[in-house]
Amino acid sequence: MLLSEQDQFLSYNGEVLVFQLSKPKPAEEADDKTMNLSVRRMAFNRDTRLFVQKSSGVFSVGASHSKIEIICCSCTTDSRTGIILPCILLKKKKGSSVKYFLLLLHSSNQFEPSFYFKLDYELKEDIRLFAGPSLLWRHANKLFYISSNTCVVQSVPVQLSSIVWTGEIVGEGTVVLGIRAACLPEAEDPDRFSVSDRAIWGSEFFGYAIQTQKMLTGTCFMPHAYSKVVSSVYVCKSERLKKQLRISLVAITHKNQLIWFQNGVTKGVCELPYEKPCSVKPALTSSNDLLFVVSFASGNSCVIQRRDSLQVASKWQKVKCVLVDDFIGSGSEQLLLLFKDGSNTDVLSTFKITDLGEVNYASDISYKHDVPAAEGLQENGLLTVRALETRLQAGWASVRELQQHLRLQKRVILESCRALIDLVEERPHILPNSKEEGLVSLWDDVENPADSLSKEISLESQVPEHFTEELWQRVVDDSLVVGVKLTESFYLSLSNVSLSLVMDQDFSSISPIIKCQSKIIKLNKAFSALAVSSSQIEPPPKKMKLDLHSKNDLKKEFPKRSSRIQLEGAKTVTAVTSLSPLLAFHRVCCVVLLHARKQNHQNDSLQQSKEITLLCGKILLSLEDISNGRYSVKMLRDNRYCTGSMEDILAVLAVSVQFSFQIVSCDCTLTPVSSWLLGEMECTPFKEYQDNVFCHKAGNIHGTIFNWALKKPFEGVLTIFCRNLTVLFQCLYSLTRILPPSCRVKLLRSGSKGVLTEQLALALEKEMLTLKNSLFLKEAKAENSLAWGNESGRTISNAPLASLLDTEEGVQQFRKKFQDEREESVQSMNQTMNGALYQKMALKMAEAQLSSDMIVWRLA
């Protein structure tokens, strides 16, 4: 197909889109009232080293006595779906009337008109397309823009002489960077720019955020002195650290220079090989090199490489355009240079693909002798992937060993510091036991069994005097919620925790025990991982050395639990009961009891624990206090947040039922879910837990808590904490109305994959500890048998040793005693296990394996 000067080239998902305007064929159209806008999708074939056409599409434009032109094209984000699509701006001129059309191109090659507008002048200066899609331009030193949401041309109250960049900046939205005359409005800080700078340079660099209509100071982008010479800019990176905007960008100047700025400071300068640079764009190649492609008005191009310094890596002449994308499907970007040739006979006939490294394809190179078969390429790819996986596993093992070594180094340094302090203060320093440090002794240390048995303590649990931090109560609808906040050190030693309520009054006709449901609530910064279930003590972390005879390791390591539990672990136990039966007594006093199993950390057997029941306090409930709203949950709006105490949040969660839904979309992003929560559902986030929102909408749905976790642009998990199924169905009905029909909503019955994975790890570790404890029990039985044998041996004779050796009969008796003790010692080294003990151990192992098997089934 013949090319013309009006043709436009655009890279999109590794393909080259060629847009052309042409008149219809005589067989298709009898007059000149229409023009066809055609698109060709060209893909690079690595076997033939040529571009081939994959598909095409046509859009007819009415052109009765009008002139149609393609103004520009770019890839922008469709605000309706969040998908990046090609966008084309067309101009239709008829007499003095100028009409502009903005079209979107979909994957099916169908053109969709986005919006159109009319002007009494032509767009010629600084035309930019950005997300929406939206269009921005400069006319008569004024800034104008129009978006698909409003379809109305709007002006910006800013005077500017040029636009150098338009794009997204973190926390500011769409930002326009431009240059204007150095005038300081009255509302701005007079110290922002010095008077000398304005007098010398006469212009200043500035930024303007379109959504917030806020001016950004130019000094965070580059020094003020450069504003006079900058012609184009590309912002490489933007972030906010401690409320400060940090920008990394490159700029080209009228002085034929490329300058790299970071946080407003010059970091590097490179002289360009040609004059009049007009644009700059980045490219990230397979070797992780960041390249900057500079195009010039003369049709030349060059590439600047940023390593230790900025330097010209390559340059070309007579270049029609330069595109950046992954054209060969390698996972990194390459440059596609389209050269000018006099023939104009075919699309993409003269080109070059390169990343200034191993990739180098050109249309004037013959590849007849080095074209491998497709099967060979695929096989080589599989072998490469396997080799990379092996290297990754080996590298990960090396990282783990290095981390282990660093932890050991840290402990040695810490112990050395302690020894040095003791030496300076003239105190004796006691070295720790090698087994406590996870080290292997160079000597054969033999532990005395008698000493080990003497160190054992009873199973009596030590309960601190103050084990509760707070006792509170709340009324939610027809439910009474009682919560007990335990001290962290005490809570970490408990398992199977629950609460019970007992009426303090003497009622002979009814039972004083109140039926209630206990819950352990884990509340972290984003309680998307909120677990409303029975508690589970996490096993101790892995040790550096796992020795079956190292009982002191278990004694010392078990109390040192994972820091994750200490930081995010639940410490609040709640009990929920029906409020109506209690109100029949007008005024009632209830005793709050805590039931749990107290772990014994000093004992050799980790399975041993004791059931305890502790008095937490009393609560007083009266109809008068409830009528006055003393214990009501107060969730109010304060600016943009929901104000509510920690107890109010816990009370709402205690009476709620948790449902998690996986939402997957095939053809659009899930941005409407956030808008639905904040808009139609009237939700506001908690100030301390901003990932979770509270519904203030009137009706049954009021009080529902939502957590929206967007894992990917097309996939997310919505967790709903609601009072009943009626509220749940109302939420789902409202949600399905705003989701596209292609979205799939799936109920996650077994919880999230991350939570189940963590539970599986804990279950497997518990299974390992159960087996280890059984071996400890076997060892203890052997020691007891040995001690029993020694006791029986003493009954032979209690006579002194000297008196036994005086007579022949005494010597025989001593010899017999010695032989008996030797036989008992040999028997103690080869102990057998009775059936009852084996049955008990097998039952514990089966229970542990059943728990882990159930979690594996839920994961599958």
mmCIF file of N, CA and C in Angstrom, residues 8-12 17 19 72-77 84-89 103-104 128-130:
data_model
loop_
_atom_site.group_PDB
_atom_site.id
_atom_site.type_symbol
_atom_site.label_atom_id
_atom_site.label_comp_id
_atom_site.label_asym_id
_atom_site.label_seq_id
_atom_site.Cartn_x
_atom_site.Cartn_y
_atom_site.Cartn_z
ATOM 1 N N GLN A 8 0.226 8.228 9.754
ATOM 2 C CA GLN A 8 0.706 8.313 11.126
ATOM 3 C C GLN A 8 1.054 6.907 11.612
ATOM 4 N N PHE A 9 2.133 6.809 12.405
ATOM 5 C CA PHE A 9 2.591 5.545 12.959
ATOM 6 C C PHE A 9 2.490 5.604 14.481
ATOM 7 N N LEU A 10 2.044 4.486 15.061
ATOM 8 C CA LEU A 10 1.882 4.418 16.514
ATOM 9 C C LEU A 10 2.188 2.993 16.979
ATOM 10 N N SER A 11 2.955 2.847 18.047
ATOM 11 C CA SER A 11 3.250 1.522 18.617
ATOM 12 C C SER A 11 2.245 1.225 19.729
ATOM 13 N N TYR A 12 1.759 -0.034 19.749
ATOM 14 C CA TYR A 12 0.747 -0.425 20.734
ATOM 15 C C TYR A 12 0.855 -1.928 20.979
ATOM 16 N N LEU A 17 0.849 0.373 14.483
ATOM 17 C CA LEU A 17 -0.422 0.778 13.868
ATOM 18 C C LEU A 17 -0.138 1.857 12.831
ATOM 19 N N PHE A 19 -1.963 4.451 10.391
ATOM 20 C CA PHE A 19 -3.222 5.131 10.096
ATOM 21 C C PHE A 19 -3.081 5.888 8.779
ATOM 22 N N CYS A 72 -2.985 14.194 15.050
ATOM 23 C CA CYS A 72 -2.015 13.456 15.866
ATOM 24 C C CYS A 72 -2.660 12.170 16.358
ATOM 25 N N CYS A 73 -1.850 11.295 16.906
ATOM 26 C CA CYS A 73 -2.352 10.067 17.504
ATOM 27 C C CYS A 73 -1.461 9.700 18.692
ATOM 28 N N SER A 74 -2.052 9.037 19.670
ATOM 29 C CA SER A 74 -1.320 8.652 20.880
ATOM 30 C C SER A 74 -2.095 7.548 21.584
ATOM 31 N N CYS A 75 -1.464 6.945 22.608
ATOM 32 C CA CYS A 75 -2.118 5.930 23.440
ATOM 33 C C CYS A 75 -2.518 6.570 24.756
ATOM 34 N N THR A 76 -3.801 6.552 25.079
ATOM 35 C CA THR A 76 -4.310 7.175 26.291
ATOM 36 C C THR A 76 -5.217 6.193 27.030
ATOM 37 N N THR A 77 -5.518 6.521 28.276
ATOM 38 C CA THR A 77 -6.353 5.673 29.127
ATOM 39 C C THR A 77 -7.819 6.044 28.967
ATOM 40 N N ILE A 84 -5.724 1.195 28.339
ATOM 41 C CA ILE A 84 -5.024 2.107 27.431
ATOM 42 C C ILE A 84 -5.370 1.729 25.999
ATOM 43 N N LEU A 85 -5.851 2.706 25.231
ATOM 44 C CA LEU A 85 -6.276 2.474 23.854
ATOM 45 C C LEU A 85 -5.645 3.511 22.932
ATOM 46 N N PRO A 86 -5.437 3.160 21.653
ATOM 47 C CA PRO A 86 -4.988 4.163 20.677
ATOM 48 C C PRO A 86 -6.067 5.224 20.464
ATOM 49 N N CYS A 87 -5.623 6.465 20.309
ATOM 50 C CA CYS A 87 -6.545 7.594 20.167
ATOM 51 C C CYS A 87 -6.076 8.435 18.978
ATOM 52 N N ILE A 88 -7.006 8.855 18.107
ATOM 53 C CA ILE A 88 -6.684 9.597 16.883
ATOM 54 C C ILE A 88 -7.501 10.883 16.854
ATOM 55 N N LEU A 89 -6.827 11.994 16.560
ATOM 56 C CA LEU A 89 -7.495 13.289 16.433
ATOM 57 C C LEU A 89 -7.567 13.656 14.952
ATOM 58 N N LEU A 103 -11.265 9.896 18.089
ATOM 59 C CA LEU A 103 -11.686 8.509 17.909
ATOM 60 C C LEU A 103 -10.827 7.586 18.770
ATOM 61 N N LEU A 104 -11.459 6.530 19.285
ATOM 62 C CA LEU A 104 -10.765 5.468 20.009
ATOM 63 C C LEU A 104 -10.757 4.212 19.159
ATOM 64 N N ARG A 128 -1.729 18.172 22.822
ATOM 65 C CA ARG A 128 -1.394 17.003 23.628
ATOM 66 C C ARG A 128 -2.649 16.185 23.929
ATOM 67 N N LEU A 129 -2.529 14.866 23.826
ATOM 68 C CA LEU A 129 -3.585 13.942 24.232
ATOM 69 C C LEU A 129 -3.196 13.316 25.566
ATOM 70 N N PHE A 130 -4.164 13.194 26.481
ATOM 71 C CA PHE A 130 -3.886 12.553 27.764
ATOM 72 C C PHE A 130 -5.110 11.782 28.224
#
